[in-house]
mmCIF file of C-alpha atoms in Angstrom:
data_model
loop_
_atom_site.group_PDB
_atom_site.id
_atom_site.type_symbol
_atom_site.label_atom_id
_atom_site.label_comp_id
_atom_site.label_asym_id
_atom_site.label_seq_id
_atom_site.Cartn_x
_atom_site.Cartn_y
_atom_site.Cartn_z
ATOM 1 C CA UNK A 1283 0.000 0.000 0.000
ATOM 2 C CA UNK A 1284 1.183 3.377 -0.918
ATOM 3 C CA UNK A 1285 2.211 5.327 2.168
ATOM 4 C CA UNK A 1286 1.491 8.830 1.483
ATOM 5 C CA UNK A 1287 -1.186 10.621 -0.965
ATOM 6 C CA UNK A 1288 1.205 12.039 -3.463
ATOM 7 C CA UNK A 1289 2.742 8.497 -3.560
ATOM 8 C CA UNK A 1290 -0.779 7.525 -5.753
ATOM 9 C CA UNK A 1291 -0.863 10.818 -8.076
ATOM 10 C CA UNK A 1292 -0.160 9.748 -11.252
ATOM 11 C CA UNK A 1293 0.002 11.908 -15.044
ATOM 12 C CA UNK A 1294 -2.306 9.488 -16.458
ATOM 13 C CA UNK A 1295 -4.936 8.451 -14.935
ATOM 14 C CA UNK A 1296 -6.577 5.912 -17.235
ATOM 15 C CA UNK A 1297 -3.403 4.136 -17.842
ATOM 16 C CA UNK A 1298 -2.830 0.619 -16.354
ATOM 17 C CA UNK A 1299 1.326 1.232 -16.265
ATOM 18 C CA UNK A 1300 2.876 2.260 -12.645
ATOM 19 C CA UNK A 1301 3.620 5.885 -11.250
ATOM 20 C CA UNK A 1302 7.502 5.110 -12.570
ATOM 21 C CA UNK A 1303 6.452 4.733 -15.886
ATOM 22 C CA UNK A 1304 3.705 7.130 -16.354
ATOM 23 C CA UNK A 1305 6.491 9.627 -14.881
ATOM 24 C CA UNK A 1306 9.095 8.686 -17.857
ATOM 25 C CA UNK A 1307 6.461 8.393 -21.077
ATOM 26 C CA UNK A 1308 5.377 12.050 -19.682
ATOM 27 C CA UNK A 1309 9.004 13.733 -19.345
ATOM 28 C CA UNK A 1310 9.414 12.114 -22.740
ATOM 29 C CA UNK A 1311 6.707 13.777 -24.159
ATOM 30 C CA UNK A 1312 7.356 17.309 -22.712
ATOM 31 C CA UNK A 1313 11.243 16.911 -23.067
ATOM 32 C CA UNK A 1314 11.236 19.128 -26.552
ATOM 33 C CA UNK A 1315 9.288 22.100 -24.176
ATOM 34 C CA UNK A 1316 10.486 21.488 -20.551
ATOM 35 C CA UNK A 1317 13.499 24.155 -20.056
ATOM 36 C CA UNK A 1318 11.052 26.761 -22.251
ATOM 37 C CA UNK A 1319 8.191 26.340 -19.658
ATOM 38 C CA UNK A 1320 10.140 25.773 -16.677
ATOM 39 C CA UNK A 1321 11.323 29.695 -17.202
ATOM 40 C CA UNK A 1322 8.339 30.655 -18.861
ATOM 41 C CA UNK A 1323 6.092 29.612 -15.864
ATOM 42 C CA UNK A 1324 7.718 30.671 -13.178
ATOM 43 C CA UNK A 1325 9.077 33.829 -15.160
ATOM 44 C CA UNK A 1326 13.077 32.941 -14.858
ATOM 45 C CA UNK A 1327 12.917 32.585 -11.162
ATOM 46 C CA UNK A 1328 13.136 28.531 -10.921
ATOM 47 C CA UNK A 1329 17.130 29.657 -11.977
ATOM 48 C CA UNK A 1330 17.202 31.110 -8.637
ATOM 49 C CA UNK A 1331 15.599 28.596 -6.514
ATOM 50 C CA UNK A 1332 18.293 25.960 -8.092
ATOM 51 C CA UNK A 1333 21.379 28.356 -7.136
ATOM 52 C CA UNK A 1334 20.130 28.588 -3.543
ATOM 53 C CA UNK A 1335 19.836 24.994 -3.422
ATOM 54 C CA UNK A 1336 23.118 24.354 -4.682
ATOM 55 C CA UNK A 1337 25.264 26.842 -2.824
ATOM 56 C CA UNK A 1338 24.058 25.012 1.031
ATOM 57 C CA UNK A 1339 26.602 22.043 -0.336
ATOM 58 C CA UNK A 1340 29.435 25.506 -0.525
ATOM 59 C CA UNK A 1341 30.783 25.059 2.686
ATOM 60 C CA UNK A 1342 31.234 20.803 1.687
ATOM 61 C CA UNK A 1343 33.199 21.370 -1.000
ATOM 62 C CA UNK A 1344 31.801 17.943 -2.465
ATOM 63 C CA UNK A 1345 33.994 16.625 -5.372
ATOM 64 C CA UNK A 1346 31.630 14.114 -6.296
ATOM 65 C CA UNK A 1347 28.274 14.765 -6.586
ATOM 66 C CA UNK A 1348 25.185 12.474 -8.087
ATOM 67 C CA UNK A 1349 22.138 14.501 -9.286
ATOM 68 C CA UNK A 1350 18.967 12.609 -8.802
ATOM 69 C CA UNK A 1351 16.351 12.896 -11.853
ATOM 70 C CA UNK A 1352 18.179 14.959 -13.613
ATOM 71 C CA UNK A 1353 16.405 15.632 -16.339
ATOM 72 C CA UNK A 1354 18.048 18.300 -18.559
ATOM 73 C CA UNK A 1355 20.595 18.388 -16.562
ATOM 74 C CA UNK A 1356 20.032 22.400 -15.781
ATOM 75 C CA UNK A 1357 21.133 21.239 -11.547
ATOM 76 C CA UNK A 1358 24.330 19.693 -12.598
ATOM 77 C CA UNK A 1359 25.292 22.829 -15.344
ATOM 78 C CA UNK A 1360 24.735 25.090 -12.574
ATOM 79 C CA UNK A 1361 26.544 22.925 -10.154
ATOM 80 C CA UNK A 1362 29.460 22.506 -12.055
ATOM 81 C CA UNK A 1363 29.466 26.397 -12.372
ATOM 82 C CA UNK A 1364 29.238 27.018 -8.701
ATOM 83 C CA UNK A 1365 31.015 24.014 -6.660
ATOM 84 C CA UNK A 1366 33.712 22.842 -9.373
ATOM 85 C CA UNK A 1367 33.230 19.493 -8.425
ATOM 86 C CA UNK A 1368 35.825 17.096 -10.068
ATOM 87 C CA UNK A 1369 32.608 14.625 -11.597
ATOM 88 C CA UNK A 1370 29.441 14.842 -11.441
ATOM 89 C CA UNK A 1371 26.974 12.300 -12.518
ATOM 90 C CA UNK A 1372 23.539 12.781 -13.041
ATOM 91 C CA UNK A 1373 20.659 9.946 -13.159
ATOM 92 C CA UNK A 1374 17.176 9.995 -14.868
ATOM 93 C CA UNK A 1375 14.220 7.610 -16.024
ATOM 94 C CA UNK A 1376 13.437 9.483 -18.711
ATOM 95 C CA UNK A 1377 15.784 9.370 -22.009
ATOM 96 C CA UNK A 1378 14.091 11.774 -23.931
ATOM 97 C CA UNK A 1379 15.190 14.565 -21.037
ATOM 98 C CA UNK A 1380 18.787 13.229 -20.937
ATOM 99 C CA UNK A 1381 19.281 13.211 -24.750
ATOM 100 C CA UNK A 1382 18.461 16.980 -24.187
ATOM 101 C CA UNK A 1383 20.722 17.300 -21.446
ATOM 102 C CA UNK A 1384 23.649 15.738 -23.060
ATOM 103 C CA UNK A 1385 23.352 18.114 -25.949
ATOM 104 C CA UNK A 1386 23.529 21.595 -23.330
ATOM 105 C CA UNK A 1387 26.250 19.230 -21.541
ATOM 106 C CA UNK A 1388 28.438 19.057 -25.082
ATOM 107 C CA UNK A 1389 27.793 22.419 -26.063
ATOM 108 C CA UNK A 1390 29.526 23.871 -23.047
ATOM 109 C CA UNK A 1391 32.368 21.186 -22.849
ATOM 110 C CA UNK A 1392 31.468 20.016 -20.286
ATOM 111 C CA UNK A 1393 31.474 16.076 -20.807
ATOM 112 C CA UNK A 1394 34.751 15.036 -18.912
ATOM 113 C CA UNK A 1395 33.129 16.830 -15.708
ATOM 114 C CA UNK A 1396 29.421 15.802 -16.123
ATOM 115 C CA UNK A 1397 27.938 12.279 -17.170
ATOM 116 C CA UNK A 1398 24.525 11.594 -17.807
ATOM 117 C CA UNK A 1399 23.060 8.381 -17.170
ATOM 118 C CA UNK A 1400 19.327 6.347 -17.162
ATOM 119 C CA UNK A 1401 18.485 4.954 -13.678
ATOM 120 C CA UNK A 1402 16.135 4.620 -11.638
ATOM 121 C CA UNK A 1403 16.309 7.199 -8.115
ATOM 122 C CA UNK A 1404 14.413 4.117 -6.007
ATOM 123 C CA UNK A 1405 17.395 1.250 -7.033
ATOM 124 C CA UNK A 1406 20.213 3.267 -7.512
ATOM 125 C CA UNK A 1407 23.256 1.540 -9.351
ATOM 126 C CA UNK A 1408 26.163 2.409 -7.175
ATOM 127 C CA UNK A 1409 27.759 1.239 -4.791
ATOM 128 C CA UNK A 1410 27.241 2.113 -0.920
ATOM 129 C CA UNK A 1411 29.076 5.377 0.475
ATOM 130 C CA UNK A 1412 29.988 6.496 -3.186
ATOM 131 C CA UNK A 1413 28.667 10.394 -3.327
ATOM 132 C CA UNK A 1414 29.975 13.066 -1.508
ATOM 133 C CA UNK A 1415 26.630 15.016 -1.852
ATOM 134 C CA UNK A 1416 23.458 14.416 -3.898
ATOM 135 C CA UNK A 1417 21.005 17.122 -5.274
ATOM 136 C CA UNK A 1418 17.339 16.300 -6.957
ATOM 137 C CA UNK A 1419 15.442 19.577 -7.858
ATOM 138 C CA UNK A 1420 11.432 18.896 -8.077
ATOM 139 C CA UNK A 1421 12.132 15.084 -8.421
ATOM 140 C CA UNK A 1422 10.768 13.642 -5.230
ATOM 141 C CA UNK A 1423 7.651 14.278 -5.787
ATOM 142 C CA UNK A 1424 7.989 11.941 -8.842
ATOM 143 C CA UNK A 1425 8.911 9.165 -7.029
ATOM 144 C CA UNK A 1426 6.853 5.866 -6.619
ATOM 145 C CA UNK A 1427 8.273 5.252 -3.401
ATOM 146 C CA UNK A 1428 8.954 8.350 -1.614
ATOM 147 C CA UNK A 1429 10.705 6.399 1.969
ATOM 148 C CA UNK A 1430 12.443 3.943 -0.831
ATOM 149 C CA UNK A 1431 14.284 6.689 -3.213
ATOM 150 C CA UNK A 1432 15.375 8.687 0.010
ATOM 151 C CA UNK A 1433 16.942 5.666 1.542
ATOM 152 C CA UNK A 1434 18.835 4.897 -1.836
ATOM 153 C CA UNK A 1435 19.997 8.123 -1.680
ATOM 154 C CA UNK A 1436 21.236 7.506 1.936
ATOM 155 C CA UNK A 1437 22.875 4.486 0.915
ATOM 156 C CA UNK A 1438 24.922 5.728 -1.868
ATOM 157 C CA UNK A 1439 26.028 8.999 0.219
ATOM 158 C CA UNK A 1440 29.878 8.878 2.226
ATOM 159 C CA UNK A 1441 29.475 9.559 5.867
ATOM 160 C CA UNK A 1442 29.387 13.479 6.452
ATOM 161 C CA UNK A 1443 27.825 13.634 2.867
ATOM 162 C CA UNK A 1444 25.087 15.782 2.515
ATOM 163 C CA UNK A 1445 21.215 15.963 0.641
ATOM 164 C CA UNK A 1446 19.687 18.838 -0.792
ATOM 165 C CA UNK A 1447 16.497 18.588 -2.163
ATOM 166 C CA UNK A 1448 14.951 21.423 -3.949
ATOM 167 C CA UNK A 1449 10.782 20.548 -4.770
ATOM 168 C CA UNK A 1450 7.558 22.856 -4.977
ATOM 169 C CA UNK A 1451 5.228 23.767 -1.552
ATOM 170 C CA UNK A 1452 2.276 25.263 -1.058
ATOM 171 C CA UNK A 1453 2.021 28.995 0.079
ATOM 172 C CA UNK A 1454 0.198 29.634 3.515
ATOM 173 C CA UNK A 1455 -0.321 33.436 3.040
ATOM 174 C CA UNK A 1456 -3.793 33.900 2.762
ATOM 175 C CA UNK A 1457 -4.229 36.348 -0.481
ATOM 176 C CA UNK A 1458 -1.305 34.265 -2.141
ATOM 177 C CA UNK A 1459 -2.331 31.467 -1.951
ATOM 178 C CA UNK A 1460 -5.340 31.966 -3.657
ATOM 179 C CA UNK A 1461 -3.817 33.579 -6.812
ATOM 180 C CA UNK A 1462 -1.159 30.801 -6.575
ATOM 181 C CA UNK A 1463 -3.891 27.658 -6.720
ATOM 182 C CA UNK A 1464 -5.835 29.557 -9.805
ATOM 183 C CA UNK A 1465 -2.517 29.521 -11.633
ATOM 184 C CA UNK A 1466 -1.766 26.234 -10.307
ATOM 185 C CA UNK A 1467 -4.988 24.449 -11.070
ATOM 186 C CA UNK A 1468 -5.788 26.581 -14.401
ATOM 187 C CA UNK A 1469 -3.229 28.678 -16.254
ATOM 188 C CA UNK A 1470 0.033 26.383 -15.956
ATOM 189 C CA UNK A 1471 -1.957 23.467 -17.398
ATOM 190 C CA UNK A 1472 -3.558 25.448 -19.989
ATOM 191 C CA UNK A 1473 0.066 26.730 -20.747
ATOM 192 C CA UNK A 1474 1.148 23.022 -20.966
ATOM 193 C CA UNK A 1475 -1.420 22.490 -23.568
ATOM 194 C CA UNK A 1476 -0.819 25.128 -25.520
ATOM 195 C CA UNK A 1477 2.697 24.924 -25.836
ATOM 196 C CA UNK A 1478 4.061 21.444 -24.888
ATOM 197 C CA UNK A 1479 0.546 20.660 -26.348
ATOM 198 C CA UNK A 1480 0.412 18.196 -23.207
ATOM 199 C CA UNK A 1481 -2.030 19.079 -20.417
ATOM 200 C CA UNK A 1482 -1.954 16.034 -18.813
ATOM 201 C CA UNK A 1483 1.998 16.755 -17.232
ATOM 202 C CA UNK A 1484 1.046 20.454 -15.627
ATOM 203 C CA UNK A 1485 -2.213 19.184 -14.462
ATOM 204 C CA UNK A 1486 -0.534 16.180 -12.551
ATOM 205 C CA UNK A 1487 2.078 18.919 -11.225
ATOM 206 C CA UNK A 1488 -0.569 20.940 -9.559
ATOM 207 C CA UNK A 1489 -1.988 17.324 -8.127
ATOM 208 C CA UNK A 1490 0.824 16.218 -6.853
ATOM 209 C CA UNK A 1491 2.079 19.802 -5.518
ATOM 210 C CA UNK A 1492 -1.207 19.464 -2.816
ATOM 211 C CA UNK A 1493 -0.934 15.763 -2.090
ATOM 212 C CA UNK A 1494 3.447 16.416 -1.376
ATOM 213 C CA UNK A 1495 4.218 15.821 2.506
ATOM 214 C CA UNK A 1496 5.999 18.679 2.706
ATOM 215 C CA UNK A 1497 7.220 21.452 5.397
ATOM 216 C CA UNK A 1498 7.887 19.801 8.608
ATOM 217 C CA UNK A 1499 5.965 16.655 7.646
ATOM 218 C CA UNK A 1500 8.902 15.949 5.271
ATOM 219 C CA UNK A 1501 11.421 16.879 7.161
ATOM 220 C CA UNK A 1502 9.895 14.272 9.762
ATOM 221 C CA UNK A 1503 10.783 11.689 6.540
ATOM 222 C CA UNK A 1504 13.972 12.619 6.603
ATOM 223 C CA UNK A 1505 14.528 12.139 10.164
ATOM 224 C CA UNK A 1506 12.425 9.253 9.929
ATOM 225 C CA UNK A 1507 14.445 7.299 6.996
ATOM 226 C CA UNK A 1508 18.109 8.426 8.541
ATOM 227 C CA UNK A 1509 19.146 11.744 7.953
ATOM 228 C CA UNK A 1510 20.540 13.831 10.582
ATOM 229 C CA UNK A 1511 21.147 17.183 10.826
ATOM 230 C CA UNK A 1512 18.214 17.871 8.895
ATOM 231 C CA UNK A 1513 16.574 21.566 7.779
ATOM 232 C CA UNK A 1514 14.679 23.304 5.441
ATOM 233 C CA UNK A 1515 14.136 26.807 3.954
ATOM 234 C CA UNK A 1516 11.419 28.584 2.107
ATOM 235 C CA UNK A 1517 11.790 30.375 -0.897
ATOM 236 C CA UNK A 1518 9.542 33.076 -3.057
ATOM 237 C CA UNK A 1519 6.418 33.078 0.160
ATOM 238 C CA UNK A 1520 6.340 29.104 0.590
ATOM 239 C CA UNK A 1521 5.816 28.330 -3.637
ATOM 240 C CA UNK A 1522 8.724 26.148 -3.197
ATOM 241 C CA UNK A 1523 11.255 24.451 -0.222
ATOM 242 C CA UNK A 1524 14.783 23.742 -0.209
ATOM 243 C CA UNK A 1525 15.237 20.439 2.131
ATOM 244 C CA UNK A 1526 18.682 19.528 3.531
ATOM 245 C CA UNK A 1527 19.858 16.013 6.092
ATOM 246 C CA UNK A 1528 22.897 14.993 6.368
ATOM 247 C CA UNK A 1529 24.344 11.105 6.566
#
């Protein structure tokens, strides 16, 4: 039985396949738009959000770091930029995002430093204590097995290694939050129809958004699966949460 709501949100709702695979046919089929509506959505300030995720690992100095559901690979490009990590590897179910990720990857030179790879965030394919810190931005949330993907990522941190998870909340101010679920619930999803002609993905991101244990309740998770030293902090009036635990 699935242990929390968001655990049972899925993009497709008629389809027989599991969460996992739902979750790769639909970054497939948005792949060609994703980076375009990522900054077009959130008007340029998801680039911010991913900077303040990445600079809590500053004080690390992590030389090896594995980004979780990578996707297009925008978390590892910016963590290259800002840790100078010797490798970074980054991990994600879906090819069609990775193919795209590869290509920004090559065009900056950047293929001796960052390597892109399929695999799955809830069996990951590396050995215990390998990772010096691990980042997934708005990835947990996508996961089939929420207790099961943090605990792989557990695993495959060093002692003294560090998480940082960077994934969408919901805003408790009154007035914003209001405006916040109408462009939740109706614009973004229009948006993703219109231009990644896909509703189906930006409707099951406003789903899963409400049904995320998130705040304290997933900091409780963390605790809860391992991670010590855990924290988190709220960016742009609650619309998302950086999450941090240590191993």
């Amino acid at each position: 039985m699935p242990k929390y709501a968001h655990d049972t949100i899925v993009p497709f709702k008629e389809s027989d396949q599991s969460k996992k695979q739902q979750v790769a046919q639909m970054f497939d089929k948005i792949a060609f738009r994703y980076d375009f509506l990522n900054r077009f959505l959130s008007a340029g300030i998801d680039v911010s959000w991913r900077k303040k995720a990445i600079k809590q690992l500053v004080p690390l100095h992590p030389q090896n770091i594995l980004d979780v559901a990578t996707g297009t690979a925008d978390v590892a490009i910016l963590a290259e930029k800002i840790l100078h990590p010797a490798k970074i590897t980054g991990i994600d179910i879906s090819e069609g995002m990775l193919e795209i990720g590869r290509q920004k990857v090559e065009k900056l030179g950047l293929q001796s430093k960052i390597e892109l790879l399929k695999g799955d965030s809830e069996t990951i394919a590396f050995p215990d204590n390998s990772f010096d810190a691990i980042t997934v931005a708005f990835g947990v949330r996508n996961y089939q097995n929420l207790e099961k993907g943090l605990g792989e990522m557990l695993r495959v941190l060093k002692p003294g290694g560090k998480l940082v998870v960077l994934e969408f909340s919901r805003p408790k101010q009154f007035l914003f939050k209001g405006v916040y679920n109408l462009y939740m619930n109706q614009i973004a999803p229009g948006f993703g129809k219109l231009i990644a002609k896909n509703k189906d993905a930006y409707q099951y991101l406003n789903d899963s958004v409400q049904r995320f244990p998130e705040g304290q309740q997933f900091i409780t998770i963390l605790n809860n699966v391992g991670y010590s030293s855990t924290y988190s902090k709220i960016l742009t009036l609650g619309i998302c949460s950086i999450y941090c635990g240590s191993k």
